[in-house]
Amino acid sequence: MSAPRALKGLRLRGELVLPSDPGYPLATQLQNTEYDTVRPCAVAYCATTEDVAACVRHARETGLRVHVRGGGHSFNGWSTGEGLVIDVSRISRVAVGGPADAPTVRLGAGTQSLDALDALKPLGRQIVTGTFPTVSAGGFLTGGGIGWQTRRFGTGSDRMVSAKVVLADGRTVRCSATEEPDLFWALRGGGGGTFGVVTEFEVRPVDAPLMTGFETLWAYEDAVAVLAAWQDWCAQGPDEIGSSLVVLPGMFGPGGRPVVKVWGVDLRAGDALERSLGELAERAGAKPVARTVGPRGVYADVMHEALCGSRTVAQCHRTGTGPGAEGHRHPYTRQSYRLTARPVDRGGAAALLDAWEPEPEPEPVPERYLLCIAVGGAANRVGRTETAYVHRDARFLIGAQTACRDPRPSEATAASMTAWADRCAAALEPLACGSYINFPSSRVADGWEADHFGENVPRLQGVKRTYDPEDFFRHAQSIGSRTPTANTTKAGS
Ligand SMILES: Cc1cc2nc3c(=O)[nH]c(=O)nc-3n(C[C@H](O)[C@H](O)[C@H](O)COP(=O)(O)OP(=O)(O)OC[C@H]3O[C@@H](n4cnc5c(N)ncnc54)[C@H](O)[C@@H]3O)c2cc1C
C-alpha cells in the first residue's frame, strides 16, 4: 500500500501533517539541519495518549514504519525517517501531585526542559534537566538524563517513579517499581524509541530552591592545564557543583583564538563558590580571562539564565516552533563522545587537544568543539544493574564535535569531518569506560550495545522480546534492532 493510502482512516485529536500541507517542511525538522532532507510520509502531532495508540494501531494494520519523536534532538536522527513520525511534543502538561512527604511531578513526555522549569517555578518544585533548553523528557529520561544536578540528585531517570507507555500492540500500560517492573527498569536508561512510546512520566522533584550560576573563560594557551585541573576539581569537589567545560573554536574567542569556557551552577550558599573557583585557578596555575558569578537565585531563574540567557521562554524555543521562537538550530555535525571514569592528567589532556587541534588536510575542518560534562556523585551511588543506565563509574562525558553550517557539505568537507571525529575517537579510546546512548558517536563501533549498556544488555534484550518481539519500535541503535549495524547511524535506516 502506498504511504498516503496507508494513512487513510487515521483520525487524531491532534494534527496529521502530510507532504502536501504547507506546514510539512517545518513539521519534519529536527534540531539538526542535516535531517531536513528526510521525508517522512506524515507527521502525527499527537495531543493525547489515545492519539499515540491510534497511530501505533494504524501503523500495525497498514505495515507503516514509525519513528517516535519528542524534542527532535537525536544527534543521529533516530526520531525521523521515511515512515510515520509519531510526535509527542504537544503532550506537555506539567503538574505537581503525590503525598506531601513524597511529592511527584507529572510531565507530558514532550515537555521541554525550559517549559518544565517555567511551569514548576510557581509550584515551588524543580526537576533534574540537561543543559539544553529544548531537549524533551521523552528522549532525555529514557536515555538516562544527565545535567548539572546529576552529581547531587542522580540522573533524571534515577528519579523516575512511573511512566505511561503505549506498547507495540497498541495497549497502554503504566509501569513503575510494582507494575510492569521490567519495562520500568528498561525505560530508565535503555534508550528511547525502543520499548514503546512514553506519553507521561512521573518523577521525584529535587529539593533545591536556590542556586548560583557561574561562567569563566580561559586562554587557549592554558587549555591543557585547565582541562586537567577542571576534571580533578570536579571529581574531588562537592556534589553541589554541576559544571561543564567546552573548548570553543576561534570564532568565539578573543582575537580569533580558541577559548576554554568552564560554567555551571552551585547549590551551596555563602562564599563557597568563590573559594572553589579560586581553588580551580590554583590547580590550573592560571587565571581566567573573564569570570562571572551570578547572584544566588531561584532555581528556575538561574537555570533559565544558563540555558537561554536574556531570552524569554517563548524566544528560547526552536525557531519556527512557536510565536516569537528564535532558538538556533544545529548544523551538520560529526561527533565522537565517550564516558570516562577518571580525571585526565596533563598528558591525557594534551593528547585530547592534539587530536582536536585542526590540521588543514585534506580539507579544513569547519567549527569544532571539545565538550565535557561532569557526572558521578549521586549517580554513582546507584548499582550498575539497578536501572538500565549502567554507567555508575563514569565521572565525565567527553566528546569532540565538528559542525558545518551547510546542511549538505561537499564530499571532501564531509570526509574531513568524519576523519577528524575518528581521530578524536582514537584519542578518547584509552580513557573510555563506556558510551552514553543520548550522546552517540556518528560512527558506530563494533560492540556498541555493550559499550552503551554493559552487563544490562541481556536483560534489555529480554524486555524487548517481551514488549516488542517484532521490533516495531526501532532505530539504528535500539536494543534488539534487526537493522544491520552500519558504520554510521543516521536517520532513515
Ligand atoms: C544541543 C544538545 C544538548 C544536549 N544536552 C544534553 C544534556 O545536557 N544532558 C543529556 O542527558 N542529554 C543531552 N542531550 C542529548 C539528549 O538528551 C538526547 O538527544 C535526547 O534523546 C533528546 O530527546 P528529544 O526527545 O529531545 O529528541 P528526539 O530526537 O525526539 O528523541 C531522541 C530519541 O528518543 C526517542 N523518544 C523521544 N520521545 C520519546 C517518547 N516519548 N517515548 C519513547 N521514546 C522517545 C526517539 O525515538 C529517539 O530515539 C543534548 C542534545 C543536544 C542536541
XYZ file of C-alpha atoms in Angstrom, residues 192-454:
263
model
C 14.232 5.961 23.597
C 12.355 4.692 20.561
C 12.863 1.074 21.601
C 10.248 -0.303 24.006
C 7.173 1.833 23.340
C 6.040 5.449 23.254
C 6.056 7.104 26.657
C 3.336 9.712 26.952
C 3.770 10.721 30.586
C 6.456 10.454 33.239
C 6.100 10.802 36.980
C 9.353 11.928 38.631
C 10.546 12.901 42.087
C 11.325 16.626 42.176
C 14.638 17.894 43.535
C 14.888 19.722 46.815
C 16.915 22.726 45.622
C 15.062 26.011 45.731
C 18.157 28.208 45.178
C 21.446 28.111 43.247
C 24.192 30.311 41.802
C 25.301 30.330 38.177
C 28.911 30.948 37.143
C 30.962 31.254 33.975
C 34.721 31.545 33.467
C 36.757 31.919 30.267
C 40.380 30.816 29.944
C 43.045 31.480 27.329
C 43.633 28.632 24.878
C 47.322 28.616 25.914
C 46.157 27.311 29.313
C 43.782 24.718 27.819
C 45.800 21.615 28.801
C 46.255 22.802 32.377
C 42.637 23.938 32.712
C 41.163 20.733 31.280
C 43.192 18.558 33.654
C 42.629 20.870 36.649
C 38.879 21.171 35.996
C 38.460 17.389 35.884
C 40.300 16.972 39.216
C 38.356 19.878 40.685
C 35.018 18.318 39.711
C 35.927 14.802 40.796
C 37.180 15.945 44.216
C 34.700 18.772 44.642
C 31.284 18.763 46.294
C 28.277 17.189 44.583
C 26.573 20.580 44.820
C 28.640 21.950 41.926
C 27.395 20.989 38.474
C 29.729 22.017 35.682
C 30.701 21.682 32.024
C 33.826 22.631 30.099
C 33.930 23.435 26.425
C 36.831 24.356 24.166
C 35.305 26.720 21.627
C 36.703 27.406 18.170
C 38.462 30.658 17.278
C 35.300 32.368 16.046
C 34.177 32.634 19.700
C 37.476 33.524 21.352
C 39.283 36.828 21.845
C 41.469 37.709 18.854
C 40.063 34.815 16.828
C 41.778 32.268 19.102
C 40.007 29.258 20.597
C 38.909 29.748 24.179
C 38.061 27.452 27.097
C 34.790 28.013 28.923
C 34.004 26.466 32.318
C 30.496 27.101 33.528
C 27.778 25.670 35.698
C 25.799 26.089 38.893
C 26.418 25.727 42.626
C 23.686 24.754 45.070
C 25.668 25.952 48.129
C 25.220 29.282 49.904
C 27.750 31.842 51.152
C 31.191 32.313 49.654
C 31.737 28.588 48.972
C 31.621 29.040 45.189
C 34.095 31.940 45.260
C 36.537 29.786 47.215
C 36.029 26.834 44.863
C 36.688 28.962 41.785
C 39.867 30.262 43.420
C 40.913 26.679 44.008
C 40.297 25.819 40.333
C 42.623 28.643 39.244
C 45.250 27.447 41.713
C 45.088 23.875 40.407
C 45.378 25.133 36.836
C 48.207 27.514 37.675
C 46.429 30.102 35.541
C 43.883 32.865 35.882
C 40.672 33.051 33.867
C 40.495 35.903 31.371
C 36.901 36.533 32.421
C 34.811 35.424 35.369
C 31.139 35.949 36.189
C 29.377 34.762 39.320
C 25.668 35.488 39.277
C 23.514 36.326 42.275
C 22.104 33.421 44.259
C 18.668 32.969 42.796
C 15.603 30.861 42.334
C 16.432 27.556 40.637
C 14.287 28.194 37.554
C 15.764 31.666 37.003
C 19.393 30.582 37.333
C 18.879 27.589 35.027
C 16.954 29.768 32.577
C 19.831 32.268 32.516
C 22.323 29.442 31.888
C 20.216 27.788 29.187
C 18.591 30.785 27.492
C 20.462 33.913 28.643
C 18.272 37.000 28.410
C 15.751 35.430 26.022
C 12.194 34.821 27.213
C 10.744 31.322 27.374
C 8.907 31.935 24.074
C 12.066 33.222 22.368
C 14.180 30.339 23.641
C 12.139 27.724 21.741
C 13.499 26.476 18.440
C 12.871 28.891 15.565
C 9.590 28.132 13.863
C 8.077 26.134 16.709
C 6.052 28.933 18.293
C 5.301 32.642 18.254
C 8.500 34.611 18.804
C 10.661 31.482 18.897
C 14.231 32.269 17.852
C 16.302 29.427 19.327
C 19.027 28.332 16.932
C 19.162 25.001 15.152
C 22.294 22.892 14.970
C 24.147 22.330 11.721
C 25.516 19.208 10.048
C 27.727 17.537 12.645
C 30.067 14.627 13.144
C 30.894 13.681 16.706
C 32.711 11.214 18.951
C 31.553 11.023 22.566
C 32.617 8.680 25.383
C 32.249 8.416 29.142
C 35.416 8.344 31.239
C 35.944 7.034 34.773
C 38.953 9.091 35.920
C 40.093 12.685 35.561
C 42.655 13.081 32.768
C 46.182 14.091 33.714
C 48.009 16.766 31.725
C 49.403 14.147 29.315
C 45.899 12.849 28.611
C 44.536 16.367 28.236
C 47.339 17.245 25.798
C 46.581 14.146 23.701
C 42.895 15.091 23.502
C 43.691 18.654 22.490
C 46.240 17.463 19.916
C 43.521 15.386 18.257
C 41.126 18.321 18.479
C 43.585 20.835 17.001
C 42.709 21.070 13.320
C 45.114 20.269 10.557
C 44.259 21.725 7.163
C 44.268 18.370 5.361
C 42.588 17.172 3.236
C 40.116 19.991 3.835
C 39.994 22.351 6.811
C 37.562 21.085 9.411
C 34.816 23.676 9.983
C 33.793 24.587 13.546
C 34.961 22.188 16.219
C 34.210 21.790 19.917
C 35.504 19.716 22.798
C 32.764 19.314 25.396
C 32.908 17.757 28.857
C 30.077 17.403 31.383
C 30.946 16.303 34.928
C 28.848 13.402 36.183
C 29.339 10.930 39.056
C 28.325 11.905 42.588
C 24.833 10.619 43.450
C 24.525 8.930 40.042
C 27.440 6.681 41.037
C 25.863 5.647 44.320
C 23.299 3.516 42.452
C 24.166 -0.051 41.426
C 25.074 -0.699 37.762
C 22.142 -3.081 37.265
C 19.537 -1.248 39.372
C 18.333 0.595 36.284
C 19.246 0.185 32.625
C 21.631 3.172 32.888
C 24.789 1.201 33.645
C 27.437 3.942 33.803
C 27.799 4.171 37.563
C 31.573 4.555 37.427
C 31.559 7.391 34.871
C 32.933 10.753 36.017
C 32.816 12.676 32.747
C 31.114 12.729 29.417
C 33.754 13.899 26.930
C 33.207 14.496 23.273
C 34.553 16.146 20.197
C 32.106 17.557 17.699
C 32.627 19.275 14.373
C 29.898 21.311 12.742
C 29.300 22.653 9.260
C 26.677 25.334 8.571
C 25.915 23.885 5.127
C 23.384 21.060 5.637
C 24.835 19.366 2.562
C 28.614 19.872 2.702
C 30.850 18.826 -0.150
C 32.131 15.252 -0.127
C 35.601 16.492 0.753
C 34.340 18.500 3.738
C 32.162 15.629 4.961
C 35.126 13.259 4.652
C 37.423 15.593 6.577
C 34.804 15.952 9.331
C 34.482 12.185 9.617
C 38.269 11.746 9.646
C 38.567 14.395 12.373
C 35.865 12.727 14.506
C 37.617 9.369 14.052
C 40.917 10.880 15.153
C 39.277 12.277 18.285
C 37.608 8.895 18.898
C 41.041 7.246 18.860
C 42.305 9.788 21.422
C 39.288 9.127 23.657
C 39.529 5.330 23.439
C 42.237 4.807 26.122
C 40.243 6.927 28.585
C 36.777 5.491 27.962
C 34.630 3.348 30.262
C 31.517 3.308 28.065
C 29.217 5.436 25.928
C 26.016 7.268 26.761
C 23.108 6.462 24.423
C 21.941 10.102 24.441
C 25.328 11.288 23.130
C 26.018 8.674 20.470
C 29.057 8.947 18.216
C 28.413 9.325 14.481
C 30.406 6.216 13.773
C 29.169 3.061 15.407
C 31.858 0.863 16.865
C 31.619 -2.920 16.916
C 30.193 -3.924 20.259
C 28.129 -0.734 20.595
C 25.455 -2.475 22.674
C 27.917 -3.444 25.416
C 29.535 -0.029 25.226
C 26.190 1.674 25.848
C 24.545 -0.793 28.190
C 27.293 -3.038 29.663
